mmCIF file of C-alpha atoms and ligand atoms in Angstrom:
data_model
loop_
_atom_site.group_PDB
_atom_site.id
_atom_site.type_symbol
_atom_site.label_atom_id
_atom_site.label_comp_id
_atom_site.label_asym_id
_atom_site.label_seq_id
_atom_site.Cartn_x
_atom_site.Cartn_y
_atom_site.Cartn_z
ATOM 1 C CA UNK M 22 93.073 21.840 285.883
ATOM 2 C CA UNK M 23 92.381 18.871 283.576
ATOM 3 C CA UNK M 24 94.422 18.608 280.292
ATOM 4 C CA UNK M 25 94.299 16.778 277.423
ATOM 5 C CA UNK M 26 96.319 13.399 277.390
ATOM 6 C CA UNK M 27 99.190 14.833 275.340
ATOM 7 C CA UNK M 28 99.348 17.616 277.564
ATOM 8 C CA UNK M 29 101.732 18.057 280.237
ATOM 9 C CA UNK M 30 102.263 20.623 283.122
ATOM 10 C CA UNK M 31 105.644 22.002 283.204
ATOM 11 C CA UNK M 32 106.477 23.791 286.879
ATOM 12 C CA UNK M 33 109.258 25.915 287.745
ATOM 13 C CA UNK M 34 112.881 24.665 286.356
ATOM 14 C CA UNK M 35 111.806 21.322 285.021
ATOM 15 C CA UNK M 36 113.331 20.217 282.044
ATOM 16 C CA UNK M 37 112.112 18.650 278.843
ATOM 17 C CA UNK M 38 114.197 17.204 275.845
ATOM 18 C CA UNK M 39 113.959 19.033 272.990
ATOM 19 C CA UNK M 40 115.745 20.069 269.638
ATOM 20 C CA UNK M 41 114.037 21.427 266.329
ATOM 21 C CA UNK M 42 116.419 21.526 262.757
ATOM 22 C CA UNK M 43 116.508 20.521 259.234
ATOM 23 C CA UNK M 44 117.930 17.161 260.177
ATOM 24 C CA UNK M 45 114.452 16.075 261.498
ATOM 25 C CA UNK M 46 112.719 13.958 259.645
ATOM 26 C CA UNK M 47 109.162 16.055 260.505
ATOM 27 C CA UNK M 48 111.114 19.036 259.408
ATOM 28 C CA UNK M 49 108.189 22.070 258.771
ATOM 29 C CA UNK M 50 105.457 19.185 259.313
ATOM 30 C CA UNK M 51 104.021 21.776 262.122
ATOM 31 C CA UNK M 52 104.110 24.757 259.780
ATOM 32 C CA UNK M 53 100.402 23.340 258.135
ATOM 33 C CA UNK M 54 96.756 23.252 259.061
ATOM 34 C CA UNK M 55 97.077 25.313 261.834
ATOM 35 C CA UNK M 56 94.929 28.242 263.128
ATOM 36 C CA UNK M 57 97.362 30.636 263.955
ATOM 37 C CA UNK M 58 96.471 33.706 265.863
ATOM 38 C CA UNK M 59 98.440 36.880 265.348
ATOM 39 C CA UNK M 60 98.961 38.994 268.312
ATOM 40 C CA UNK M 61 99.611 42.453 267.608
ATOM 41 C CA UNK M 62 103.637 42.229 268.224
ATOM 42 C CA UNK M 63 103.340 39.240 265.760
ATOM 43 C CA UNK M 64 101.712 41.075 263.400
ATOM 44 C CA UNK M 65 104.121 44.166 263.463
ATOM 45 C CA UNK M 66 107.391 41.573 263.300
ATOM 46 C CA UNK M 67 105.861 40.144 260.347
ATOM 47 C CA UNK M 68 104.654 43.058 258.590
ATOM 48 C CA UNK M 69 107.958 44.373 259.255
ATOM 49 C CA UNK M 70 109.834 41.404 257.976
ATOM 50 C CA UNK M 71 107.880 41.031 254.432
ATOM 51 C CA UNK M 72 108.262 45.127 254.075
ATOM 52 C CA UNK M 73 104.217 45.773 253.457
ATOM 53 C CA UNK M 74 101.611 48.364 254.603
ATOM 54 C CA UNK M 75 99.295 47.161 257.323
ATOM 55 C CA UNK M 76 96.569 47.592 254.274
ATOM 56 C CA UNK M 77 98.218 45.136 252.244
ATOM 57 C CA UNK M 78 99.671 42.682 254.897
ATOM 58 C CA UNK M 79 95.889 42.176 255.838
ATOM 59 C CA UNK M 80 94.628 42.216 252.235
ATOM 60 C CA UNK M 81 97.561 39.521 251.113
ATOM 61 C CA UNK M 82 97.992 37.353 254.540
ATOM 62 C CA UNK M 83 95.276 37.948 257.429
ATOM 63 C CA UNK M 84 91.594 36.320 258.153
ATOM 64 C CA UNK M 85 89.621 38.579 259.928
ATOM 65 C CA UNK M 86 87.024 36.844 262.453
ATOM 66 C CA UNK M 87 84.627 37.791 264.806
ATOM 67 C CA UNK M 88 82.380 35.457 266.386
ATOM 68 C CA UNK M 89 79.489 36.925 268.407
ATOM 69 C CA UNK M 90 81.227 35.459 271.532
ATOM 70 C CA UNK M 91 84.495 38.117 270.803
ATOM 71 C CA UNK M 92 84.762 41.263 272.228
ATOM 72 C CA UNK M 93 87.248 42.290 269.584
ATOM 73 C CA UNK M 94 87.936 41.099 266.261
ATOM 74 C CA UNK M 95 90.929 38.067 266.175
ATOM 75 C CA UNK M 96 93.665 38.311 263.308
ATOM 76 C CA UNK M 97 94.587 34.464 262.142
ATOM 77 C CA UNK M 98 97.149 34.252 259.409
ATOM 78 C CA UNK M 99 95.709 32.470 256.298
ATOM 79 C CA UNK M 100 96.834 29.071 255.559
ATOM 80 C CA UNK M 101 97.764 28.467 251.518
ATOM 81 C CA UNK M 102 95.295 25.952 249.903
ATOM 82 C CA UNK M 103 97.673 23.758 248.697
ATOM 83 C CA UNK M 104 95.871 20.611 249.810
ATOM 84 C CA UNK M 105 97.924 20.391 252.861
ATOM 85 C CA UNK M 106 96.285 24.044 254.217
ATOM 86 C CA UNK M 107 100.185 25.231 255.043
ATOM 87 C CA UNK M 108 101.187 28.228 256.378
ATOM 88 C CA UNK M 109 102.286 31.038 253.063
ATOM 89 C CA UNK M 110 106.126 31.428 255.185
ATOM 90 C CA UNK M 111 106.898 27.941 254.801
ATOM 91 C CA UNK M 112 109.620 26.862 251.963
ATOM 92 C CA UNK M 113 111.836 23.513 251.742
ATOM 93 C CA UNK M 114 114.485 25.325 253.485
ATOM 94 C CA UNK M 115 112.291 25.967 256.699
ATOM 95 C CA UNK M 116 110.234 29.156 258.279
ATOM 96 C CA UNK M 117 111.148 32.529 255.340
ATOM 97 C CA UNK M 118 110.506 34.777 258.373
ATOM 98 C CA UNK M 119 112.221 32.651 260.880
ATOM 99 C CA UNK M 120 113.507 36.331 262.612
ATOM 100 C CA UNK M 121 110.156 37.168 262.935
ATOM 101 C CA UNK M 122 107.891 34.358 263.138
ATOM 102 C CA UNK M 123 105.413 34.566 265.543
ATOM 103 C CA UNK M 124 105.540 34.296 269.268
ATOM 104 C CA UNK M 125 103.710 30.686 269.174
ATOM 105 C CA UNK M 126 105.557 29.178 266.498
ATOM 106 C CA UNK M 127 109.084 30.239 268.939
ATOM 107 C CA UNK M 128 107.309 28.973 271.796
ATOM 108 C CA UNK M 129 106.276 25.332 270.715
ATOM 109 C CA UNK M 130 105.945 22.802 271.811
ATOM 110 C CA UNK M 131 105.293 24.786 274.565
ATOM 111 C CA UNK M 132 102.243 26.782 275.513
ATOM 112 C CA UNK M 133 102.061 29.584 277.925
ATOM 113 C CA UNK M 134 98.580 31.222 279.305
ATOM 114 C CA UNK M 135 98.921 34.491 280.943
ATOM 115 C CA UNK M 136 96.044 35.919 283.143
ATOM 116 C CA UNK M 137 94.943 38.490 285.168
ATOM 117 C CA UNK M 138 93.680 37.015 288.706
ATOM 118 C CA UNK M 139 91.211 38.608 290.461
ATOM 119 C CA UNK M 140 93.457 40.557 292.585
ATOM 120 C CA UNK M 141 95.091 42.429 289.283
ATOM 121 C CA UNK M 142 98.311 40.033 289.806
ATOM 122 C CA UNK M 143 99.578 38.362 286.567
ATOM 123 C CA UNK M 144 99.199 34.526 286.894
ATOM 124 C CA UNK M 145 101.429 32.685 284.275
ATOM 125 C CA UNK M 146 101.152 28.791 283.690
ATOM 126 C CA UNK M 147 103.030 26.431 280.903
ATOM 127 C CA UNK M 148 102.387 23.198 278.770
ATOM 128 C CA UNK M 149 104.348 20.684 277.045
ATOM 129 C CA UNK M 150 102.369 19.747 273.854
ATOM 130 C CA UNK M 151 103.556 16.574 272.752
ATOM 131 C CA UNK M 152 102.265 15.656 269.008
ATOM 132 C CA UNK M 153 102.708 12.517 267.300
ATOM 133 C CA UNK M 154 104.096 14.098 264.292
ATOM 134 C CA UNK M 155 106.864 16.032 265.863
ATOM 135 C CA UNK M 156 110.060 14.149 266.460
ATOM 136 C CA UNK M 157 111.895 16.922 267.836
ATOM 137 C CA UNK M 158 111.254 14.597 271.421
ATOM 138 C CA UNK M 159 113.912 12.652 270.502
ATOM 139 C CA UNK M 160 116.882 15.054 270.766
ATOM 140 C CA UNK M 161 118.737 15.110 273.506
ATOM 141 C CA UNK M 162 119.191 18.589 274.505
ATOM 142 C CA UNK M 163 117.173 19.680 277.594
ATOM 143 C CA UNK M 164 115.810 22.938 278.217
ATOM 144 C CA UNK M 165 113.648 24.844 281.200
ATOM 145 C CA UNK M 166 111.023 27.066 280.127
ATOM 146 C CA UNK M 167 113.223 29.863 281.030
ATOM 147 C CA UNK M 168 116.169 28.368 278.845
ATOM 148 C CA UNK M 169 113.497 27.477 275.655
ATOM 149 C CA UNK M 170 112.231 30.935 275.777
ATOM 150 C CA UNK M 171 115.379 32.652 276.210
ATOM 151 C CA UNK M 172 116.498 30.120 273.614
ATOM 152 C CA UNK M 173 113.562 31.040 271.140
ATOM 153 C CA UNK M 174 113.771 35.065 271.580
ATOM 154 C CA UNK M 175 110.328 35.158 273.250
ATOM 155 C CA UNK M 176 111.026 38.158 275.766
ATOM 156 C CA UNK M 177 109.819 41.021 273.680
ATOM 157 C CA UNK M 178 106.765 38.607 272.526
ATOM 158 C CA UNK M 179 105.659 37.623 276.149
ATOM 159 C CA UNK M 180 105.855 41.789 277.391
ATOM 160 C CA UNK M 181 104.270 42.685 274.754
ATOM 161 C CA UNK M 182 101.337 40.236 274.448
ATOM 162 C CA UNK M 183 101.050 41.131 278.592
ATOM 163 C CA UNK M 184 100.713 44.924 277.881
ATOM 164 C CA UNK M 185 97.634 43.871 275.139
ATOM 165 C CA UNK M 186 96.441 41.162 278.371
ATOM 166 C CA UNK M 187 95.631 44.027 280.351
ATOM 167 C CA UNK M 188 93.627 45.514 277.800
ATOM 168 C CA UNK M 189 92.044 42.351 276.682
ATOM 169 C CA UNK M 190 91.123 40.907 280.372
ATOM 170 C CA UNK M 191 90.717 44.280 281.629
ATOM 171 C CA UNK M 192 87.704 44.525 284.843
ATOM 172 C CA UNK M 193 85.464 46.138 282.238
ATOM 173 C CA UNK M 194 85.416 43.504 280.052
ATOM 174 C CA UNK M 195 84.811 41.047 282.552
ATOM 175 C CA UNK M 196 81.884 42.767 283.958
ATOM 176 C CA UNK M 197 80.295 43.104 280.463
ATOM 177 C CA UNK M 198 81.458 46.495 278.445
ATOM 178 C CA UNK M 199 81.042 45.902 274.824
ATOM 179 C CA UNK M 200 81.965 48.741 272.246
ATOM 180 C CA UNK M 201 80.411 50.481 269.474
ATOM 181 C CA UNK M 202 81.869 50.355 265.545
ATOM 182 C CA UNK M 203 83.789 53.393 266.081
ATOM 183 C CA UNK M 204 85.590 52.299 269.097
ATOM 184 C CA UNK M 205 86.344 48.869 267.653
ATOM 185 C CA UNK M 206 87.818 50.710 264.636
ATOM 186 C CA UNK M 207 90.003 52.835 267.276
ATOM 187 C CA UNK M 208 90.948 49.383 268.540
ATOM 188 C CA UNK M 209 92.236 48.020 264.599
ATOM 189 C CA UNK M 210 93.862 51.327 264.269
ATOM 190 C CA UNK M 211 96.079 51.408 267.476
ATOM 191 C CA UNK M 212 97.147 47.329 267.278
ATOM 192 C CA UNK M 213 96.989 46.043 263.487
ATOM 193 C CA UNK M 214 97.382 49.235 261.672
ATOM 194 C CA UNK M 215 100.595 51.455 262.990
ATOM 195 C CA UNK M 216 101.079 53.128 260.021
ATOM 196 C CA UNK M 217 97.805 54.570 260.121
ATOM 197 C CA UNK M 218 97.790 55.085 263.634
ATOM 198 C CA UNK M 219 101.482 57.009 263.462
ATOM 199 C CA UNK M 220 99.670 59.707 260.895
ATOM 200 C CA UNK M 221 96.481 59.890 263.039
ATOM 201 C CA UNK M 222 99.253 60.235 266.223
ATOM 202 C CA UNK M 223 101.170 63.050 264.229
ATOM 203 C CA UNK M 224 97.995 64.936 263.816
ATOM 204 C CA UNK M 225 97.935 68.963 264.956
ATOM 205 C CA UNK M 226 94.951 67.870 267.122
ATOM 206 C CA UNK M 227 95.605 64.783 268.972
ATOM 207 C CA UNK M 228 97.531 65.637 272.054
ATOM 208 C CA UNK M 229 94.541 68.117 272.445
ATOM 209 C CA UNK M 230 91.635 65.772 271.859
ATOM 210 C CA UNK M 231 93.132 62.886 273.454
ATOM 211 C CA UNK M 232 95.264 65.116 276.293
ATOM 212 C CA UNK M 233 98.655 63.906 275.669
ATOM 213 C CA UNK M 234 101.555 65.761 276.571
ATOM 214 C CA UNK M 235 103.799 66.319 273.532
ATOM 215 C CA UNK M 236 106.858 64.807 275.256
ATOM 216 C CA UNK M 237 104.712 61.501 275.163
ATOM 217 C CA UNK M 238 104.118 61.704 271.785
ATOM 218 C CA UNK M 239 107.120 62.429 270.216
ATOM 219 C CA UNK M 240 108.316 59.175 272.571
ATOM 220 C CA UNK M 241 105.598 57.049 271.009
ATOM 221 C CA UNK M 242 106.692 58.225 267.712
ATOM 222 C CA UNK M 243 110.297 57.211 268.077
ATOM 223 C CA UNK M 244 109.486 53.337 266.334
ATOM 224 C CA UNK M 245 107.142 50.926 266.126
ATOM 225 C CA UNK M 246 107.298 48.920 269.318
ATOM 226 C CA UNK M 247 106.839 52.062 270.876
ATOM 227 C CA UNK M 248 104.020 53.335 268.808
ATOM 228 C CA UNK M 249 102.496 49.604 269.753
ATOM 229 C CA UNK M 250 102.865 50.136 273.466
ATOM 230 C CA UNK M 251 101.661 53.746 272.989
ATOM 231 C CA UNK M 252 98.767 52.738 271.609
ATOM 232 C CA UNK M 253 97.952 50.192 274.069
ATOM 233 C CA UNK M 254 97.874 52.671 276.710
ATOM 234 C CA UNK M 255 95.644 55.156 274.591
ATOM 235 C CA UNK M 256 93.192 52.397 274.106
ATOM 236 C CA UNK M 257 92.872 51.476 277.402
ATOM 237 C CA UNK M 258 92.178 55.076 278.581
ATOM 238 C CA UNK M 259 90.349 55.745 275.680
ATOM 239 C CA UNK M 260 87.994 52.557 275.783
ATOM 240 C CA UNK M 261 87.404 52.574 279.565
ATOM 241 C CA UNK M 262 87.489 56.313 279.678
ATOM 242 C CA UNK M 263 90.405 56.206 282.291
ATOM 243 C CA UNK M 264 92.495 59.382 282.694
HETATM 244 S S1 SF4 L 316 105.505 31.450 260.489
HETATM 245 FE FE1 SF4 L 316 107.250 30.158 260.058
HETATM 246 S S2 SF4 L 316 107.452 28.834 261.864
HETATM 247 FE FE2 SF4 L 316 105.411 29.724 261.931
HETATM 248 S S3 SF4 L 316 104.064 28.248 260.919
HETATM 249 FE FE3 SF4 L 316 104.748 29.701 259.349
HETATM 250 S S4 SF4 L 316 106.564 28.791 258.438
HETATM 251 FE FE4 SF4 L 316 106.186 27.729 260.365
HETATM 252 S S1 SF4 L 317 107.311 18.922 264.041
HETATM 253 FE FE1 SF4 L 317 108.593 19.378 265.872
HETATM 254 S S2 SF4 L 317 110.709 18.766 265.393
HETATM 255 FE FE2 SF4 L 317 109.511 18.733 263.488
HETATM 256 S S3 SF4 L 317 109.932 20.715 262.599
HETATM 257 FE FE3 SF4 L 317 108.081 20.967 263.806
HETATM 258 S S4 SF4 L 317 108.752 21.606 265.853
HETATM 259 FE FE4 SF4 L 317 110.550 20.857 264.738
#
């Protein structure tokens, strides 16, 4: 695989130096003019953080897209137009939802691409991204990609954003399925819009219709990262009429 020139493989335990605080002198220089795509665990640690409905989180903070290329709509958090196109969380004193930024900010400069092979088995690779205006290069602590994630609090973000892979890369998909307005609504409702989702969940009807057992429900019920991976699940049987 070919990658850009400031783009470097990183296999197995190798270490790079690496150190990010408010003592460098690029301190929140990455937090502009980026496109940042929200997963849905990004989106529910956010939403979570600032306190809003899904309604309002995407009325006050999200940019909808669909190109005619996407299956599925993508979620990219608006940038402020402040002539420097920076992201609305960033403040003098560094990220305002640091405990819940999203899983790429915690990952930089690394990148990680997860995919399903053709054999169903998860296939993981990483990148160092070096940019010119990060100095963070020059500190001297060293991590692995184990120790940077662990580091960063990245587990929850990675399981998570595998659970949505295998809807996302799932054999249908590759082999062409595209979905009417109702089911893409069915897909907004079970990964950007939990609160919604919960009352459509807590319905008299839906272990019924959707033939749930109640134990499952009331376990889906329990929070949100549950209601998340519930809802992955239900889409997936749901879209590619599984079950
Ligand atoms: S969410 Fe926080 S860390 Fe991520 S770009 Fe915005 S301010 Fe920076
Ligand atoms: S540019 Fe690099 S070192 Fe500077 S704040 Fe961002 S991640 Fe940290």
């Amino acid at each position: 695989m070919q990658f850009p020139e400031n783009v470097t493989r990183l296999c197995g335990s190798r270490k790079f130096s690496f150190g990010c605080h408010a003592g460098v002198k690029c301190f929140t220089e990455c937090c502009r003019e980026l496109e940042l795509s929200l997963t849905p665990y990004d989106f529910l640690r956010l939403r979570k953080n600032l306190a809003l409905s899904s309604a309002d989180f995407i009325k006050q903070y999200i940019v909808i897209e669909q190109e005619e290329s996407d299956v599925f709509p993508c979620f990219y958090l608006g940038m402020v137009d402040d002539g420097r196109a920076s992201c609305p969380f960033v403040g003098p004193a560094g990220c305002k939802v640091y405990e819940d930024r999203p899983g790429a900010c915690r990952a930089y400069p690394v990148g990680r691409g997860a995919m399903l092979g053709a054999d169903g088995r998860q296939q993981e690779i990483h990148v160092l991204v070096k940019e010119n205006h990060c100095f963070g290069f020059e500190e001297s602590q060293s991590f692995s990609v184990a120790e940077w994630f662990h580091n960063q609090g990245l587990a929850d973000y990675n399981t998570m954003n595998d659970e949505v892979m295998s809807l996302l890369q799932h054999d249908q998909i590759r082999q062409g399925a595209r979905f009417s307005p109702r089911q893409i609504e069915f897909f907004l409702l079970a990964l950007y819009k939990l609160d919604e989702f919960r009352e459509f969940v807590s319905g008299a009807e839906f272990p019924a219709r959707f033939k749930i057992a109640e134990q499952d429900r009331q376990a889906a019920l329990a929070d949100e990262k549950s209601l998340l991976e519930f809802g992955i699940g239900w889409l997936i049987k749901t879209l590619f009429d599984e079950g």
